[in-house]
mmCIF file of C-alpha atoms in Angstrom:
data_model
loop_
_atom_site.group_PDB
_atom_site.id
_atom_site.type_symbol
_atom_site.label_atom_id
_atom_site.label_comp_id
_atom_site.label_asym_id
_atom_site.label_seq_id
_atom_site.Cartn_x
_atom_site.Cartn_y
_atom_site.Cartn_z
ATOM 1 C CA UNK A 1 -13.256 46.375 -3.348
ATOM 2 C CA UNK A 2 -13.624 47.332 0.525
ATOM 3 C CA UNK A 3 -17.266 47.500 -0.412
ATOM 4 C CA UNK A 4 -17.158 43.509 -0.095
ATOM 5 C CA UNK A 5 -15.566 42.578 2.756
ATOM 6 C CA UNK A 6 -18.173 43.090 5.833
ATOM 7 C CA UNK A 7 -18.886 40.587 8.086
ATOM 8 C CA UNK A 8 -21.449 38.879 6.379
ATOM 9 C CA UNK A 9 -19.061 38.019 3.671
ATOM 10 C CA UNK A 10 -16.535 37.010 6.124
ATOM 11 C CA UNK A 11 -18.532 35.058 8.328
ATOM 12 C CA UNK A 12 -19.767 33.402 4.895
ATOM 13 C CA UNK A 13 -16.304 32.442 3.857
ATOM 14 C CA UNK A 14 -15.369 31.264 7.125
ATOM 15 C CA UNK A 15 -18.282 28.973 7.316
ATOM 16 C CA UNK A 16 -17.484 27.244 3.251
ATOM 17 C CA UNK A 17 -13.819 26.896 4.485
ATOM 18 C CA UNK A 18 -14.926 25.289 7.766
ATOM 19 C CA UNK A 19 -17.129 22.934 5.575
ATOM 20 C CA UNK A 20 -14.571 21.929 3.241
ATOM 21 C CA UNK A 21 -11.863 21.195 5.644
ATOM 22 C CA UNK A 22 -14.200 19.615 7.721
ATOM 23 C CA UNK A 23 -15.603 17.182 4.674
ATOM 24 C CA UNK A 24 -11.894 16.338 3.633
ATOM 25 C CA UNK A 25 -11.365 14.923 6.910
ATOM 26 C CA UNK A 26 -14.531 12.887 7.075
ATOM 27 C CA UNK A 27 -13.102 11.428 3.962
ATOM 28 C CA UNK A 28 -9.687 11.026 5.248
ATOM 29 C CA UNK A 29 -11.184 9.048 7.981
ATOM 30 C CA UNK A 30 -13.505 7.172 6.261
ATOM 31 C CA UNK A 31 -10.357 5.899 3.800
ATOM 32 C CA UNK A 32 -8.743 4.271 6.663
ATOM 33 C CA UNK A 33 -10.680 1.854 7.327
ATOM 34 C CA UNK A 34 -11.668 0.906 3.056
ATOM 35 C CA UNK A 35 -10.206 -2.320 2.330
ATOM 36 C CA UNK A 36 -7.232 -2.082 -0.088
ATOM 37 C CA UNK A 37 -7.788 -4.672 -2.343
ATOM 38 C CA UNK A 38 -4.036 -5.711 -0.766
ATOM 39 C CA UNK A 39 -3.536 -9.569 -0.968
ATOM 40 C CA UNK A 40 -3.750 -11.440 2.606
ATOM 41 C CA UNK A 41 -2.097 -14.673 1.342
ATOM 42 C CA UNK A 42 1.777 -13.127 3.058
ATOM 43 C CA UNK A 43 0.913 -13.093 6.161
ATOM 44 C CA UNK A 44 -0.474 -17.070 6.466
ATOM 45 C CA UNK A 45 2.252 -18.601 3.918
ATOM 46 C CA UNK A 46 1.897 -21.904 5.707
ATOM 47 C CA UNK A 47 -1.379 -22.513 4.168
ATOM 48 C CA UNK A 48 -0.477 -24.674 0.654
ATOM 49 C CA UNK A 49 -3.184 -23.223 -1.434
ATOM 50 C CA UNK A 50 -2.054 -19.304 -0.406
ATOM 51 C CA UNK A 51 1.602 -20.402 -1.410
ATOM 52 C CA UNK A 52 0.757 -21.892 -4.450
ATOM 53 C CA UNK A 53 -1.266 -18.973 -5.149
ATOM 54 C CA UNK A 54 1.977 -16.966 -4.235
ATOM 55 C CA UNK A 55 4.191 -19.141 -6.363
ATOM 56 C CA UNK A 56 1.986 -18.855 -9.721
ATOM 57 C CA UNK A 57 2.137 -14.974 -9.167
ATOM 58 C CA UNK A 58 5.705 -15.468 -8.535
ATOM 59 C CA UNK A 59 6.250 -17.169 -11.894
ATOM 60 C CA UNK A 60 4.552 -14.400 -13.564
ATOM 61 C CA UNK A 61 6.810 -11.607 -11.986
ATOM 62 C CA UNK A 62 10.241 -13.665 -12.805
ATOM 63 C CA UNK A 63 9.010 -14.295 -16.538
ATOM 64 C CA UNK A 64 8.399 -10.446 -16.740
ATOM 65 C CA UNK A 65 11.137 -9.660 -14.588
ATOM 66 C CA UNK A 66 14.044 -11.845 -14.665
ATOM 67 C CA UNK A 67 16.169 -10.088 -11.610
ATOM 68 C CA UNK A 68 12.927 -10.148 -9.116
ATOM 69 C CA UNK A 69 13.871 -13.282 -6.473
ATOM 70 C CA UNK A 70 17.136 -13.018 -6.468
ATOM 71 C CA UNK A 71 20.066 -13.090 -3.713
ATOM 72 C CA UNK A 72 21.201 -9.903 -4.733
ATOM 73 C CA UNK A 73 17.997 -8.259 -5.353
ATOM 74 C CA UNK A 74 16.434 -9.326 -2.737
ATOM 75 C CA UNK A 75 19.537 -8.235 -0.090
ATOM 76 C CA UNK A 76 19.217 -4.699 -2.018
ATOM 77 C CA UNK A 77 15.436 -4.731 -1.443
ATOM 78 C CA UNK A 78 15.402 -5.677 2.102
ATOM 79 C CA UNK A 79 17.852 -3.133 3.088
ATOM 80 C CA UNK A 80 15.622 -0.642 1.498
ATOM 81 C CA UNK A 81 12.149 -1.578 3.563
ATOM 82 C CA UNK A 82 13.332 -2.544 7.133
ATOM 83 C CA UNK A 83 9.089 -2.667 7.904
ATOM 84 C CA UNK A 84 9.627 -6.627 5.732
ATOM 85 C CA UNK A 85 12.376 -7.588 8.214
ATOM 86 C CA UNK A 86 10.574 -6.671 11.228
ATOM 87 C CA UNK A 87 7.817 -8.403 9.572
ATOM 88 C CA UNK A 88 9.642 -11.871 9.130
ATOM 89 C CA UNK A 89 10.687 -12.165 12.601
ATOM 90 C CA UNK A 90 6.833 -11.608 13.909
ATOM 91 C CA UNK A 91 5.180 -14.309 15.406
ATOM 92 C CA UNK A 92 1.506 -12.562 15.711
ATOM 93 C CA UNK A 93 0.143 -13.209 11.950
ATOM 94 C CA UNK A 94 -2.067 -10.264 12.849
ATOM 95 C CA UNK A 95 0.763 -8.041 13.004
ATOM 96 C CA UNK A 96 2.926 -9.367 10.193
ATOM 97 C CA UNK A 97 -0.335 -9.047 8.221
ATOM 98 C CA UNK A 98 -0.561 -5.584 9.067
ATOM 99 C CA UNK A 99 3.235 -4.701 8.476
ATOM 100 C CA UNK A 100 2.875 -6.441 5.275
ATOM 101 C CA UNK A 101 0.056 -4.278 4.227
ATOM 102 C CA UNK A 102 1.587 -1.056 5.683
ATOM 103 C CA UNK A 103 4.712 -1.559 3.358
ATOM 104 C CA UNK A 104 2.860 -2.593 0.073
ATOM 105 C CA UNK A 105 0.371 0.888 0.593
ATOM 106 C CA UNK A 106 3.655 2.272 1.160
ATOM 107 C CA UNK A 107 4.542 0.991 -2.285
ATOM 108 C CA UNK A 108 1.802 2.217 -3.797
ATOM 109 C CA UNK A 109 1.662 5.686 -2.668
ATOM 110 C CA UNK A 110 5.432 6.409 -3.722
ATOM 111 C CA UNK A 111 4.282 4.734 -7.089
ATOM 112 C CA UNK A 112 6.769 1.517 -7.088
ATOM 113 C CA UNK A 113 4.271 -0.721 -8.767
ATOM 114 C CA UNK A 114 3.724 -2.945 -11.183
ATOM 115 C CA UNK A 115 1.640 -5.001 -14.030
ATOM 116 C CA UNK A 116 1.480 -8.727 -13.736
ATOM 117 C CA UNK A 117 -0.724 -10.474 -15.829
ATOM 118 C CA UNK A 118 -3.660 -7.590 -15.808
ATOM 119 C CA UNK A 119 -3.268 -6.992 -11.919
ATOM 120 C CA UNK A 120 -1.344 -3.792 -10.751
ATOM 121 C CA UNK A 121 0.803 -5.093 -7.417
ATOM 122 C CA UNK A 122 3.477 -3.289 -5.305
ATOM 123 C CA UNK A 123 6.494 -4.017 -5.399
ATOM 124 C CA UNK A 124 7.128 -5.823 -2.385
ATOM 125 C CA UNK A 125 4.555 -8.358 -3.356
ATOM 126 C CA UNK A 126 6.309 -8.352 -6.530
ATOM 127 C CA UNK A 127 9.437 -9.646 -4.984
ATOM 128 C CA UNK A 128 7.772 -11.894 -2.252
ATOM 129 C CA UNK A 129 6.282 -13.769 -4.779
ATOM 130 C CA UNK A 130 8.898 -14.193 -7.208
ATOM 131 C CA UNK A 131 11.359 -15.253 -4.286
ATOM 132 C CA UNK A 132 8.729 -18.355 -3.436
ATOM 133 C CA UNK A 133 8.425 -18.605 -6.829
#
């Protein structure tokens, strides 16, 4: 076995595990700046067409989900993601836009998501929705 580890070998190995590390953060990297596929229409709720759009997904959520919307759910749901409070009380739409979308990747990565007609959405869009709805 000592007859294969000389420096050729190890400067070999070091060289494949430099590569690989150095590839997974390219991709790291690079998946920062992908678009998401997250819906834009929270962050500019003023516009009638985005709510309505918002309030048909809404109706979807509270057919399939009954307790999504409400007081109580929603007080529960708030006090678990501070990030949508914060949010509400922005007045850059930038930055509410980004919180927004920080919170529903956040969603999605701990696997609290869900299927709405077809479409897989977090859910904190879940609930936004259904509480306009």
């Amino acid at each position: 076995m000592a007859k294969f580890i000389n420096r050729r070998n190890v400067l070999f190995g070091a060289v494949g595990v430099m590569s690989v590390l150095a590839t997974r953060d390219f991709f790291l990297l690079y998946c920062r700046n992908v678009s998401r596929n997250t819906p834009d229409f929270f962050a500019s709720l003023g516009d009638e067409s985005v709510f309505g759009a918002a309030r048909a997904v809404g109706r979807q959520v509270k057919r399939l989900h009954p307790d999504f919307g409400t007081e109580t759910m929603l007080a529960r749901f708030y006090g678990e993601r501070p990030l949508l409070l914060e949010a509400a009380e922005e007045t850059c739409l930038d930055t509410r836009k980004a919180m927004l979308q920080s919170q529903c990747g956040e969603d999605f990565s701990n696997g609290r998501c869900l299927v709405v007609d077809g479409w897989v959405i977090s859910e904190t869009e879940a609930q936004l929705c259904a509480a306009v709805a």
